[in-house]
Tab-separated table of C-alpha atoms in Angstrom:
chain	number	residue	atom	x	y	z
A	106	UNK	CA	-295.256	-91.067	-31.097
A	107	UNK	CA	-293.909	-92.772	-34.095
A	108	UNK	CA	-292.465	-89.733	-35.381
A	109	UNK	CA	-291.082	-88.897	-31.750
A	110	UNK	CA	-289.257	-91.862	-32.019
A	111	UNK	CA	-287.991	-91.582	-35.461
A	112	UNK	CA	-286.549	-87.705	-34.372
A	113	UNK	CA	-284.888	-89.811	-31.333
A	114	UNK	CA	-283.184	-91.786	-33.966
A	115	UNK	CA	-282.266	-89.907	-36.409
A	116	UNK	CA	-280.183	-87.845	-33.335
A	117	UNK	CA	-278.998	-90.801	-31.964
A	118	UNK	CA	-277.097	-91.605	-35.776
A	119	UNK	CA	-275.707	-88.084	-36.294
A	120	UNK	CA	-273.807	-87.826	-32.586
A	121	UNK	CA	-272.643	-91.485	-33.449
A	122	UNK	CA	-271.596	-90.067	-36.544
A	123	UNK	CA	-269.939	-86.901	-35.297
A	124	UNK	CA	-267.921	-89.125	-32.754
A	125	UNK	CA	-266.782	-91.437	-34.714
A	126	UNK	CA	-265.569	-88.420	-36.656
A	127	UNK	CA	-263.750	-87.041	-33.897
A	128	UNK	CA	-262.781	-90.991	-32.695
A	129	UNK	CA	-261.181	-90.743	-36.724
A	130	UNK	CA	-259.908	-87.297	-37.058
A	131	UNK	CA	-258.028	-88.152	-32.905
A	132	UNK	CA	-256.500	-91.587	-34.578
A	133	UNK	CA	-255.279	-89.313	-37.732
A	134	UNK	CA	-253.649	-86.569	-35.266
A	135	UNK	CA	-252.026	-89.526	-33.187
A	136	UNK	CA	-250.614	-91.347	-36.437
A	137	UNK	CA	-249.615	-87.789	-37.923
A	138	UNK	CA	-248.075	-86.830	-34.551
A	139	UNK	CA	-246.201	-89.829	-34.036
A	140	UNK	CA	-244.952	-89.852	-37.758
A	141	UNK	CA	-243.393	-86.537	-37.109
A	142	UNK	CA	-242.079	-87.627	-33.943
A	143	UNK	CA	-240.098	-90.274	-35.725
A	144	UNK	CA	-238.713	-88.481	-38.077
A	145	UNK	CA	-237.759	-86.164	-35.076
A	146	UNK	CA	-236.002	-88.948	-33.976
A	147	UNK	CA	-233.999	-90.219	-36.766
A	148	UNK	CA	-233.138	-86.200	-37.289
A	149	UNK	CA	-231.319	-85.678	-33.801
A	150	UNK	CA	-229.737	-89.249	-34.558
A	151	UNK	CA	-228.412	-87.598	-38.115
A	152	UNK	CA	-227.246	-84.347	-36.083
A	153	UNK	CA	-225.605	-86.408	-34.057
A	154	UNK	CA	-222.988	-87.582	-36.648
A	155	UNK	CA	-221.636	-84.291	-36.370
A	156	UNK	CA	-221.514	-83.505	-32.970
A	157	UNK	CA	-221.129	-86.793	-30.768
A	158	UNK	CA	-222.469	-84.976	-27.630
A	159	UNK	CA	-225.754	-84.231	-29.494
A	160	UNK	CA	-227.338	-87.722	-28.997
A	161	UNK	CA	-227.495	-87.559	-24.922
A	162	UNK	CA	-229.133	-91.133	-24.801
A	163	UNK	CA	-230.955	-93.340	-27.176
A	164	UNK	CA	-232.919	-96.231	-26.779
A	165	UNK	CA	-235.194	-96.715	-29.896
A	166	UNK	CA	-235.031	-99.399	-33.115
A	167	UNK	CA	-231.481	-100.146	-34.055
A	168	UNK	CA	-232.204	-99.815	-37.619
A	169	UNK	CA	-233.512	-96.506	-37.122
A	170	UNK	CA	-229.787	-95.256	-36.432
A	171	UNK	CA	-227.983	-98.331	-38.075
A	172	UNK	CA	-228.258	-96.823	-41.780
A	173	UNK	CA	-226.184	-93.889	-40.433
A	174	UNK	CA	-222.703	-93.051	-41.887
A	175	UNK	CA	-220.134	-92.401	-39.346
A	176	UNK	CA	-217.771	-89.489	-39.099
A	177	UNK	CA	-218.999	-87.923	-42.091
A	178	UNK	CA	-217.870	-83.973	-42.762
A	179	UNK	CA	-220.379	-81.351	-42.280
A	180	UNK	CA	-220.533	-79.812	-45.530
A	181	UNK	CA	-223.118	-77.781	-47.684
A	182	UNK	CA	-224.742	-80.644	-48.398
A	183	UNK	CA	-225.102	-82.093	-45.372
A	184	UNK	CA	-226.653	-78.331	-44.226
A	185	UNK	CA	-229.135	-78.033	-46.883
A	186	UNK	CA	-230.638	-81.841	-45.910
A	187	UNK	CA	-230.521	-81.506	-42.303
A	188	UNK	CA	-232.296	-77.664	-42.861
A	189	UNK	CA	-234.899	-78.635	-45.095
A	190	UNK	CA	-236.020	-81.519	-43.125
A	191	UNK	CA	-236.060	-79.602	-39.357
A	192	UNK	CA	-238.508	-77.424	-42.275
A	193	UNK	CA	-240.623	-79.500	-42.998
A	194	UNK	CA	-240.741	-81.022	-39.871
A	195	UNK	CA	-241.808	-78.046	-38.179
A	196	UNK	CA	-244.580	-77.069	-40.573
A	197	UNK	CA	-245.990	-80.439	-40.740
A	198	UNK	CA	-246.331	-79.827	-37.237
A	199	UNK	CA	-247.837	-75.869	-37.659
A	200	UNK	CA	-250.328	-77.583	-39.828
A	201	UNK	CA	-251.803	-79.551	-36.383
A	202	UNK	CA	-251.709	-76.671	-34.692
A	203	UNK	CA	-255.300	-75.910	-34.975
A	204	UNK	CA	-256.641	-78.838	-33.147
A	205	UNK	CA	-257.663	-79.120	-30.114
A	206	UNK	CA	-256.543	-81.877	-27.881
A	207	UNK	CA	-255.652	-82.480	-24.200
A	208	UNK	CA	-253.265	-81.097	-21.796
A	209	UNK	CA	-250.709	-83.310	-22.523
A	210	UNK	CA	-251.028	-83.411	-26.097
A	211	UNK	CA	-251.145	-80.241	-25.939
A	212	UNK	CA	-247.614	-80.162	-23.676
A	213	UNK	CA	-246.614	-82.853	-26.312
A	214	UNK	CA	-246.643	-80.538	-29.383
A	215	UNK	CA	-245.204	-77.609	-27.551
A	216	UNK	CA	-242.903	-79.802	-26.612
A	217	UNK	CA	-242.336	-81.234	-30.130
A	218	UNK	CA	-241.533	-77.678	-31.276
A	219	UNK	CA	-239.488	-76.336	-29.415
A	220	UNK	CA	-237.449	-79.287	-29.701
A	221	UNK	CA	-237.015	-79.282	-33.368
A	222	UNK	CA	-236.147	-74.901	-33.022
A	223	UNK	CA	-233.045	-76.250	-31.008
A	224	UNK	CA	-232.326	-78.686	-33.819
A	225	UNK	CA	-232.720	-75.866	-35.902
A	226	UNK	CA	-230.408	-73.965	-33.932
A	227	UNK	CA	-227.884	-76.028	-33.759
A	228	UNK	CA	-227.649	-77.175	-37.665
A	229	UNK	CA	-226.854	-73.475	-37.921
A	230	UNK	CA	-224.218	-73.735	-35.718
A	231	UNK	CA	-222.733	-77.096	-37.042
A	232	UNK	CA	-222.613	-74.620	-40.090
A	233	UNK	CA	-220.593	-72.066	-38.632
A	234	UNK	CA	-223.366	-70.048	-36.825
A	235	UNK	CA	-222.259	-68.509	-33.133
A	236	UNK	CA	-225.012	-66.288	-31.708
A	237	UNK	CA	-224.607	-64.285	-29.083
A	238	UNK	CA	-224.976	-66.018	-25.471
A	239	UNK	CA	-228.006	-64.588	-24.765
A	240	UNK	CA	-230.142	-66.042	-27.936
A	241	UNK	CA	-228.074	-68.989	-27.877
A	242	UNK	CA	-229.809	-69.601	-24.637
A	243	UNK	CA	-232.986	-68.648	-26.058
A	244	UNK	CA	-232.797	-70.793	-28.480
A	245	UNK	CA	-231.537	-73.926	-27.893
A	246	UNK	CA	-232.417	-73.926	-24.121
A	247	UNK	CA	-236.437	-71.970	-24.249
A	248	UNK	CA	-234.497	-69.383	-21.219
A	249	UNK	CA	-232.752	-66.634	-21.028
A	250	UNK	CA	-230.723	-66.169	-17.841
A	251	UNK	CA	-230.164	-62.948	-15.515
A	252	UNK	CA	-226.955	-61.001	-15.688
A	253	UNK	CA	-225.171	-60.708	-12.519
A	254	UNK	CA	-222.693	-58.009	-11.832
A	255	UNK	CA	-219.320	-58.261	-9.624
A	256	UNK	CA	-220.797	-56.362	-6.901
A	257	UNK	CA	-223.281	-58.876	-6.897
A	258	UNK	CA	-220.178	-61.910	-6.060
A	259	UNK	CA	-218.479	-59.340	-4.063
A	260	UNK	CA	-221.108	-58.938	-1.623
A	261	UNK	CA	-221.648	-62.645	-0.642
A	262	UNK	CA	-217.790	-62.983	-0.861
A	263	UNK	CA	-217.945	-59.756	2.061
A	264	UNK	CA	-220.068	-61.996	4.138
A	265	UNK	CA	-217.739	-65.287	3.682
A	266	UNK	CA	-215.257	-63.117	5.352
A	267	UNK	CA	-217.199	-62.681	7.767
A	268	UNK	CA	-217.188	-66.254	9.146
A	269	UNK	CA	-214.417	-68.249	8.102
A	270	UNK	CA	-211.851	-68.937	9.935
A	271	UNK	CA	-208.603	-67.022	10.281
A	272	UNK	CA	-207.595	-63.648	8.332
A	273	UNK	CA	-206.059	-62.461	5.021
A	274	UNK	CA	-207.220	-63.754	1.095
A	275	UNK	CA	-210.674	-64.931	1.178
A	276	UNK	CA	-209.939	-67.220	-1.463
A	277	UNK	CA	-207.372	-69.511	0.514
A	278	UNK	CA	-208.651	-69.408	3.599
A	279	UNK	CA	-212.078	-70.715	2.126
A	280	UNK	CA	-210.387	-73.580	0.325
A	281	UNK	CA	-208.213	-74.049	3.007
A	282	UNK	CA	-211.145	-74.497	5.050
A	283	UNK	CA	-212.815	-76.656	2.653
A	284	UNK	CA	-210.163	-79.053	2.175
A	285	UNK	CA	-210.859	-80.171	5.820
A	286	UNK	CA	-213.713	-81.816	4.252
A	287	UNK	CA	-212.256	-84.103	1.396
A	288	UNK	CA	-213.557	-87.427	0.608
A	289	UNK	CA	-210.637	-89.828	1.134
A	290	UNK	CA	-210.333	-91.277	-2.169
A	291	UNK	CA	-210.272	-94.906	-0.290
A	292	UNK	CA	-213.541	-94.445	1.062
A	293	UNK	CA	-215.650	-92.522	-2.170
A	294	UNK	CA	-217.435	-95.531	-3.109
A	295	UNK	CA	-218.616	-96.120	0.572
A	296	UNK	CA	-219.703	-92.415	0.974
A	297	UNK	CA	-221.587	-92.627	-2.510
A	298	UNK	CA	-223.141	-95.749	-1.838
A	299	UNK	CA	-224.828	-94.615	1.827
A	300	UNK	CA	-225.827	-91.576	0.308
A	301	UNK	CA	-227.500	-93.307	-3.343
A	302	UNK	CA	-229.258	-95.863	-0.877
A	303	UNK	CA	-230.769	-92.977	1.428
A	304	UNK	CA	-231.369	-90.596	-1.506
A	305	UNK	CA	-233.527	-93.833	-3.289
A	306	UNK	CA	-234.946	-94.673	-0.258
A	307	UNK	CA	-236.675	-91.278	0.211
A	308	UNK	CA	-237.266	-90.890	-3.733
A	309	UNK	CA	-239.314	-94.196	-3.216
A	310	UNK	CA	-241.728	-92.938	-0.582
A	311	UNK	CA	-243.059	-90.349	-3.205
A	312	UNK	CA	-242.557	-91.985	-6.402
A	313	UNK	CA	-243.291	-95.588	-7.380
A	314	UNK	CA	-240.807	-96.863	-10.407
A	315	UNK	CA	-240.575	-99.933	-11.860
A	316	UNK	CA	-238.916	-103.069	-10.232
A	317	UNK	CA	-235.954	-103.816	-12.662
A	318	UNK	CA	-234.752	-99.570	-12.279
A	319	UNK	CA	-231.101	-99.518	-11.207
A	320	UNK	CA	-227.876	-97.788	-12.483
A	321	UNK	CA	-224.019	-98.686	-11.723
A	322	UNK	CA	-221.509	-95.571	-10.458
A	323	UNK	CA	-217.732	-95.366	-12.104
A	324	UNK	CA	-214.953	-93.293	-11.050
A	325	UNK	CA	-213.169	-91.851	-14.152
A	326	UNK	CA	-210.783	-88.716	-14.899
A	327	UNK	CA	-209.579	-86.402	-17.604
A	328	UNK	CA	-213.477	-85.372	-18.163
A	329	UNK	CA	-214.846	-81.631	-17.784
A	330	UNK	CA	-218.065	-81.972	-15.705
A	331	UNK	CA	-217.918	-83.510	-12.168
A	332	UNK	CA	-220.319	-86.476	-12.931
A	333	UNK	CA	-222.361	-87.760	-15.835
A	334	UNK	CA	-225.714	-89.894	-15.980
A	335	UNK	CA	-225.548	-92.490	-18.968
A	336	UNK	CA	-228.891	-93.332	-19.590
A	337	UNK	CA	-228.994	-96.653	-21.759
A	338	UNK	CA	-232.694	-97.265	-21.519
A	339	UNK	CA	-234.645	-100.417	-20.264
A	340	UNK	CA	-234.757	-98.098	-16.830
A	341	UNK	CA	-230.452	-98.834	-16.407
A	342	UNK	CA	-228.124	-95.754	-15.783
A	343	UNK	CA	-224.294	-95.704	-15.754
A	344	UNK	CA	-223.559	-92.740	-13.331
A	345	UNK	CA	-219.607	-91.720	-13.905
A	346	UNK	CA	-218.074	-89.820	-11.059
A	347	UNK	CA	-214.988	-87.775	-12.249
A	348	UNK	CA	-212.020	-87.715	-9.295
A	349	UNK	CA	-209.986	-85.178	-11.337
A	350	UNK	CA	-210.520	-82.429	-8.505
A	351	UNK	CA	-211.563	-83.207	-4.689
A	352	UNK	CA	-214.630	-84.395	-3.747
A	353	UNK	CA	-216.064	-82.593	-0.841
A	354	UNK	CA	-218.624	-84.478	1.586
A	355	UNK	CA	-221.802	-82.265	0.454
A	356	UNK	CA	-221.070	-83.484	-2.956
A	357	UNK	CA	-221.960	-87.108	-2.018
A	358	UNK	CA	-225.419	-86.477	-1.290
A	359	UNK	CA	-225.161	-83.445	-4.410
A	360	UNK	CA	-224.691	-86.021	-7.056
A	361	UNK	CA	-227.034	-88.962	-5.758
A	362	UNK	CA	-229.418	-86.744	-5.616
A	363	UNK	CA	-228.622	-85.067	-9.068
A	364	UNK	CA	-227.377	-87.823	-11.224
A	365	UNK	CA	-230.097	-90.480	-9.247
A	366	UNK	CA	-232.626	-90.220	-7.001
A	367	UNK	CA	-234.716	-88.294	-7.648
A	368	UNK	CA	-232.545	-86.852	-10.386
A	369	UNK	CA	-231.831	-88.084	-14.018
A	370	UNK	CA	-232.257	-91.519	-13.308
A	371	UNK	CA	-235.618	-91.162	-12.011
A	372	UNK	CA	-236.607	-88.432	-14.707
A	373	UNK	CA	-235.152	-90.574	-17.493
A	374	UNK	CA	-237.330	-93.726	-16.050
A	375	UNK	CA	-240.452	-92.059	-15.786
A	376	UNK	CA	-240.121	-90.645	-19.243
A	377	UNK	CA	-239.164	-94.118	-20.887
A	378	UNK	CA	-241.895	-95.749	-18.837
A	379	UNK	CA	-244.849	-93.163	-18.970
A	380	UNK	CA	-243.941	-91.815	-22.474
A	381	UNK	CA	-241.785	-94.201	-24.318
A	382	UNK	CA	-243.413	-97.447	-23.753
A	383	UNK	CA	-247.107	-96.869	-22.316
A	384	UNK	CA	-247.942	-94.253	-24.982
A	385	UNK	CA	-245.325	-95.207	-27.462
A	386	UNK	CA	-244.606	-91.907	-27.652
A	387	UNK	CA	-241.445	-91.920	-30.406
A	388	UNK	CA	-239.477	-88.732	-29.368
A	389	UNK	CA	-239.105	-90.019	-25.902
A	390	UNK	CA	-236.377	-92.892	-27.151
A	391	UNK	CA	-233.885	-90.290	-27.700
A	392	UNK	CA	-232.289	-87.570	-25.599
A	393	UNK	CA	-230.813	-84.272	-27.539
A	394	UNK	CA	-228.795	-82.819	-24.829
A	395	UNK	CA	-228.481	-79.106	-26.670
A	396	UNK	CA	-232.186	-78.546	-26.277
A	397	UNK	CA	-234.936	-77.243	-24.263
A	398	UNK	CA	-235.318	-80.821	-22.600
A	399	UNK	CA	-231.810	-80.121	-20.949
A	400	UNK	CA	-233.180	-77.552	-18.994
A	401	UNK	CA	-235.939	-79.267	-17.695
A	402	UNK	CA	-233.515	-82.589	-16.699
A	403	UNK	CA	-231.121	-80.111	-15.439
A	404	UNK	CA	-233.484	-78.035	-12.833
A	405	UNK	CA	-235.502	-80.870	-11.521
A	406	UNK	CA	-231.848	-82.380	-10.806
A	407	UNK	CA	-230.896	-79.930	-8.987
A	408	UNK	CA	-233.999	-79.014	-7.437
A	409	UNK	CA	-234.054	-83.237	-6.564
A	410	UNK	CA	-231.518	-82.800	-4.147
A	411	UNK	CA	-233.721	-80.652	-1.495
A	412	UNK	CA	-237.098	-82.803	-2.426
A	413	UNK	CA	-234.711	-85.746	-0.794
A	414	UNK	CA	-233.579	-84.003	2.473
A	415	UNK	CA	-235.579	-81.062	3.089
A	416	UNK	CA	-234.926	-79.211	5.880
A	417	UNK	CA	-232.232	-80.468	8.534
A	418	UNK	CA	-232.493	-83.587	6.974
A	419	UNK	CA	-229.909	-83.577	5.178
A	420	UNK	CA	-227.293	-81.909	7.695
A	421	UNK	CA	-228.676	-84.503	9.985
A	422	UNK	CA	-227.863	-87.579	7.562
A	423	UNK	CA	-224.393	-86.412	6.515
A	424	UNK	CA	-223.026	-85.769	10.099
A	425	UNK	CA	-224.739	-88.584	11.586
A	426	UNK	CA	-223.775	-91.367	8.878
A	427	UNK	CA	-221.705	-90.020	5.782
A	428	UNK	CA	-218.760	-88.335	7.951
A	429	UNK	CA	-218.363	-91.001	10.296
A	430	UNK	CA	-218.075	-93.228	6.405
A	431	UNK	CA	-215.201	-91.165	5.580
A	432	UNK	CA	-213.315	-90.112	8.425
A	433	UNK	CA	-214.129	-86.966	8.531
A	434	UNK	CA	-214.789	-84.867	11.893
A	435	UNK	CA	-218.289	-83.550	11.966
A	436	UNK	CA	-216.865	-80.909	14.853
A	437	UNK	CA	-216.899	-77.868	12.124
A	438	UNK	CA	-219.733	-79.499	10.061
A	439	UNK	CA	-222.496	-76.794	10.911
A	440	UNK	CA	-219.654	-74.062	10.104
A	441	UNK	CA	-219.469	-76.043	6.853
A	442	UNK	CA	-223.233	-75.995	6.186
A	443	UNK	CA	-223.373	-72.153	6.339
A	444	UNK	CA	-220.096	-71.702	4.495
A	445	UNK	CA	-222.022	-74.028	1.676
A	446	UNK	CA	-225.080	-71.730	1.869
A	447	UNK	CA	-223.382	-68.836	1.163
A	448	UNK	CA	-221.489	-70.390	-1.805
A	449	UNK	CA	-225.411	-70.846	-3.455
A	450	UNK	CA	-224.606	-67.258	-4.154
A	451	UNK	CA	-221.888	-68.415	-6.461
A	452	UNK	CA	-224.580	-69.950	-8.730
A	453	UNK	CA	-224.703	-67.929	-11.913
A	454	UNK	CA	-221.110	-66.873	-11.589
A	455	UNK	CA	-220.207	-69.521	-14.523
A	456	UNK	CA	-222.861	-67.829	-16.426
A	457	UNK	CA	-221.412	-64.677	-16.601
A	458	UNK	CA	-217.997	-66.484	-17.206
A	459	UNK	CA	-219.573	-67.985	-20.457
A	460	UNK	CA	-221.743	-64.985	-21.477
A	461	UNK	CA	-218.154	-63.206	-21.851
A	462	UNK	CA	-215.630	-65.573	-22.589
A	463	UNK	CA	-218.310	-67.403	-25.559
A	464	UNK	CA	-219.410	-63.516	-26.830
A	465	UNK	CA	-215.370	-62.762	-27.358
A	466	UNK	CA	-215.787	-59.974	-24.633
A	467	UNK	CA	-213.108	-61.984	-22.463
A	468	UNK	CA	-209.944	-64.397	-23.264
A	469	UNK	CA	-209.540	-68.044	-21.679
A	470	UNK	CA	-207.321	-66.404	-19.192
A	471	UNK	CA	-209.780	-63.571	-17.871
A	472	UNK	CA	-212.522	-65.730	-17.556
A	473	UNK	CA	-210.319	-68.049	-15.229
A	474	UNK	CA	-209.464	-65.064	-13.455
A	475	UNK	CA	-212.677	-63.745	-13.126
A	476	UNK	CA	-213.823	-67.122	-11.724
A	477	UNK	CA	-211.415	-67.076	-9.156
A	478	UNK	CA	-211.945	-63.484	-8.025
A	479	UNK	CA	-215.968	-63.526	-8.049
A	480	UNK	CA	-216.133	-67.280	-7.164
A	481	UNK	CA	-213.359	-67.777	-5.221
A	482	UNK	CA	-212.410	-71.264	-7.258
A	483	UNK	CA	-208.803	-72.667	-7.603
A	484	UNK	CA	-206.739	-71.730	-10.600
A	485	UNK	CA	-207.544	-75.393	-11.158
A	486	UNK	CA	-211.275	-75.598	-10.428
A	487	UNK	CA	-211.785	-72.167	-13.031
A	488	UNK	CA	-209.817	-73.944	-15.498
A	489	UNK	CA	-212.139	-76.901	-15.517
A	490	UNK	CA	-214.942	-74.800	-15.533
A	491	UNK	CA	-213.716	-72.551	-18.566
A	492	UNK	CA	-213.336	-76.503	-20.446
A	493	UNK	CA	-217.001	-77.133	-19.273
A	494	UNK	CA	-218.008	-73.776	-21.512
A	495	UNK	CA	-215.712	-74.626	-23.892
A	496	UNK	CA	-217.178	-77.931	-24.913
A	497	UNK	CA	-220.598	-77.074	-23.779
A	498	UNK	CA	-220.964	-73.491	-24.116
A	499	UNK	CA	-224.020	-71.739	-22.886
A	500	UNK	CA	-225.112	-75.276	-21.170
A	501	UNK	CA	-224.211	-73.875	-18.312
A	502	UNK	CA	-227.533	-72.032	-17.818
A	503	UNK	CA	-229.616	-75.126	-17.189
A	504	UNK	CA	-228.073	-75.881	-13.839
A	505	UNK	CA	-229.008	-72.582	-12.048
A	506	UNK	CA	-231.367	-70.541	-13.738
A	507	UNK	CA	-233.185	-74.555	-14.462
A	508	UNK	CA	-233.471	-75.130	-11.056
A	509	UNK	CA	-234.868	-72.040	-10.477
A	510	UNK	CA	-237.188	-72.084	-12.945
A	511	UNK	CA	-238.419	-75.872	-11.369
A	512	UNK	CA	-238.530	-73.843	-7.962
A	513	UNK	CA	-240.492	-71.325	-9.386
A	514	UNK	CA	-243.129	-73.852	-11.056
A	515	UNK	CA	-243.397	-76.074	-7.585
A	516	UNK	CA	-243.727	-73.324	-5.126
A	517	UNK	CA	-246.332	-71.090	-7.450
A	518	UNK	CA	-248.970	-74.105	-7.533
A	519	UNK	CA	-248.321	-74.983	-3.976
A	520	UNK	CA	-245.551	-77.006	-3.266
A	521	UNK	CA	-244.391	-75.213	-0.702
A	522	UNK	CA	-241.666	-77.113	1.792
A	523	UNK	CA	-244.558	-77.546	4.258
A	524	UNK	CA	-246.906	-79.233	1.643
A	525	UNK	CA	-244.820	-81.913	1.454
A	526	UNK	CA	-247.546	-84.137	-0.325
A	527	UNK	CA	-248.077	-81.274	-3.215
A	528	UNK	CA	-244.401	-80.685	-3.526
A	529	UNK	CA	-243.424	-84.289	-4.624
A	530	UNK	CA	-247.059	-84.451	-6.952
A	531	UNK	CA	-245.821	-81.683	-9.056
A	532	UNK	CA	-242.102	-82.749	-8.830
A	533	UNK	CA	-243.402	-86.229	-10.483
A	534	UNK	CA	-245.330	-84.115	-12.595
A	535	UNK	CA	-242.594	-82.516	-14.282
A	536	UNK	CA	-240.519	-85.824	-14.245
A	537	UNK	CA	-243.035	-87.478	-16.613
A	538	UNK	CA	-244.476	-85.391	-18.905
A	539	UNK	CA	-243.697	-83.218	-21.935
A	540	UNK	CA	-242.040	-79.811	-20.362
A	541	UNK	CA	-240.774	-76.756	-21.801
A	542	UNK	CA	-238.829	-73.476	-19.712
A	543	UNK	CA	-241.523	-71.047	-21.544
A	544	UNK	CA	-244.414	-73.478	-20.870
A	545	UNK	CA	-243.301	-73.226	-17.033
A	546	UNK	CA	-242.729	-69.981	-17.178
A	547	UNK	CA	-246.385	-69.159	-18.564
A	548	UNK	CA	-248.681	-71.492	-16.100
């Protein structure tokens, strides 16, 4: 008996040895992982003195970034540094690799990496580096997006034809059309409003955030993207609307829904509060925009604006409440809606502008003419397109093949438009946890 009891023991102090091991060797990963994460940090911050568009958003220590010189050259020098730390960065990390921890540790590290191979990337740019757009994408965005051929335009630009009104070039007659449908600039920040208000209130019925959330919209010009989400942390947004170009009706619900709810703002939110602050999670207090992460924020964005208004929903909302808000006569609305449809075939029609015009294939000129040929865009729609590339170069992939990646993800594991319930739990899913394209693209 007595030595029954004394085998019981001694068993009983070697598992409470071997977990306090583990309990040890987990506290070790978690300080070594969040170490690294840091100095992830304070690494995109130092990029960021090079290229002010690097730093999306940042919300961490002041003195992290306070130490920083300002409008410094990007020299040798500054190459080496910047290279040998992303180095060292990534093999401290290789050196964790072996251990095995949860799923979202596990999403964290992939994460982690993949993050610091776009810093990578883009220090070798910074130093005069231009890869072809095709591993550019691979690189800095974890995707590499289809190639479309004209055919491919020309055939949905046959079935426009088809059903707008009126004969002759395609091309006029569907702006022509279009312009029917114009926000009134007097009556933008009505139309916005309705449609951020319905967008929340149906982002709400899925997703709880926290109380103090809100953001503020701006109307500004002389910018190259139609609208921006500032995120400035502490769960506040500044949403800028740019009113260079007309603003179509569709594209009040578009940007809510994109820039807000359930969009950036809400993915930005649920990272800050679910990553930032509850784990204390470093790497989630700043934002590189030329990275993998951009991909993610871009395709659930996109793919927001259907979780808000599946359906007829949204058709329903717009004709019944946002075109009575601006005027507008819904009479030709459902013409509209198909006419929009259509245009979806447009999508990756500013990737093949890019994939050109960035590999030297195509001038400025030809890829605004290509744009309006196989996208039927105004001369001054293509232009600011061909500025969008030129500032953010192969970007441009994260809206489309993003949101079909997101698609892709949802629908595979069951969130299917009729499962509405399963839809929005893997929609919040991807909203506040660590996500990579490839680690999509693999489950």
């Amino acid at each position: 008996m007595n030595k029954l009891i004394l085998t019981l023991a001694i068993v009983f102090i070697l598992v409470s040895c071997s977990e306090k091991k583990e309990s040890v060797i987990q506290s070790d990963l978690e300080l070594k992982m969040n170490n690294i994460a840091e100095d992830y940090v304070k690494l995109v911050l130092n990029i960021g003195q090079y290229d002010a568009d690097f730093v999306d958003a940042y919300y961490g220590p002041e003195d992290w970034r306070s130490g920083l010189k300002i409008d410094l050259t990007f020299d040798s020098t500054a190459y080496k540094v910047l290279s040998t730390q992303t180095d060292e960065l990534l093999n401290e990390l290789e050196s964790l690799g072996a251990y095995k921890a949860d799923e979202l540790e596990t999403l964290r590290f992939r994460y982690l990496y993949k993050q610091l191979l776009a810093c990578k990337t883009k220090i070798f740019m910074l130093n005069g580096v231009l890869l072809p757009f095709d591993e550019e994408t691979k690189a800095l965005y974890d995707a590499s997006a289809p190639t479309h051929n004209d055919e491919f335009f020309q055939s949905a630009i046959a079935e426009l034809d088809k059903i707008l009104p009126g004969k002759g070039d395609v091309a006029k007659r569907l702006n022509d059309f279009k312009m029917k449908f114009v926000i009134p600039t007097d009556k933008l920040d009505d139309v916005f409003n309705a449609a951020i208000k319905e967008c929340r209130t149906k982002t709400l019925e899925h997703i709880k955030l926290p109380e103090q959330e809100s953001f503020k919209v701006e109307y500004v010009k002389d910018k190259p993207w139609g609208a921006y989400n500032w995120y400035k942390g502490n769960f506040y947004s500044v949403i800028e609307v740019n009113t260079d170009l007309p603003i179509f009706i569709d594209r009040a619900v578009d940007l809510a829904a994109h820039e807000g709810y359930p969009g950036h703002h809400v993915y930005n939110v649920l990272l800050e509060s679910n990553l930032a602050k509850k784990r204390n999670w470093p790497e989630f207090k700043v934002y590189a925009l030329f990275s993998p992460q951009s991909l993610i924020a871009e395709g659930t964005a996109n793919y927001g604006i259907p979780m808000a208004f599946a359906g007829e929903e949204r058709i329903k909302f717009e004709k019944e409440v946002l075109f009575p808000l601006a005027g507008l006569n819904p009479e030709e609305a459902d013409l509209f809606y198909k006419v929009l449809d259509l245009q979806k075939n447009f999508s990756y029609s500013g990737n093949e502008a890019a994939r050109n015009f960035l590999d030297g294939k195509w001038t400025r000129e030809q890829a605004v003419e290509w744009l309006m040929k196989n996208a039927l865009r105004t001369k001054d729609s293509a232009d600011k397109y061909v500025s969008f590339i030129e500032k953010y170069r192969s970007y441009v992939i994260n809206y489309n093949l993003g949101m079909d990646i997101v698609k892709d993800y949802i629908e595979r594991n069951g969130g299917t438009e009729n499962n509405t319930a399963k839809r929005w739990e893997l929609f919040e899913h991807l909203l506040s946890t660590p996500q990579t394209p490839g680690g999509l693209a693999k489950e």
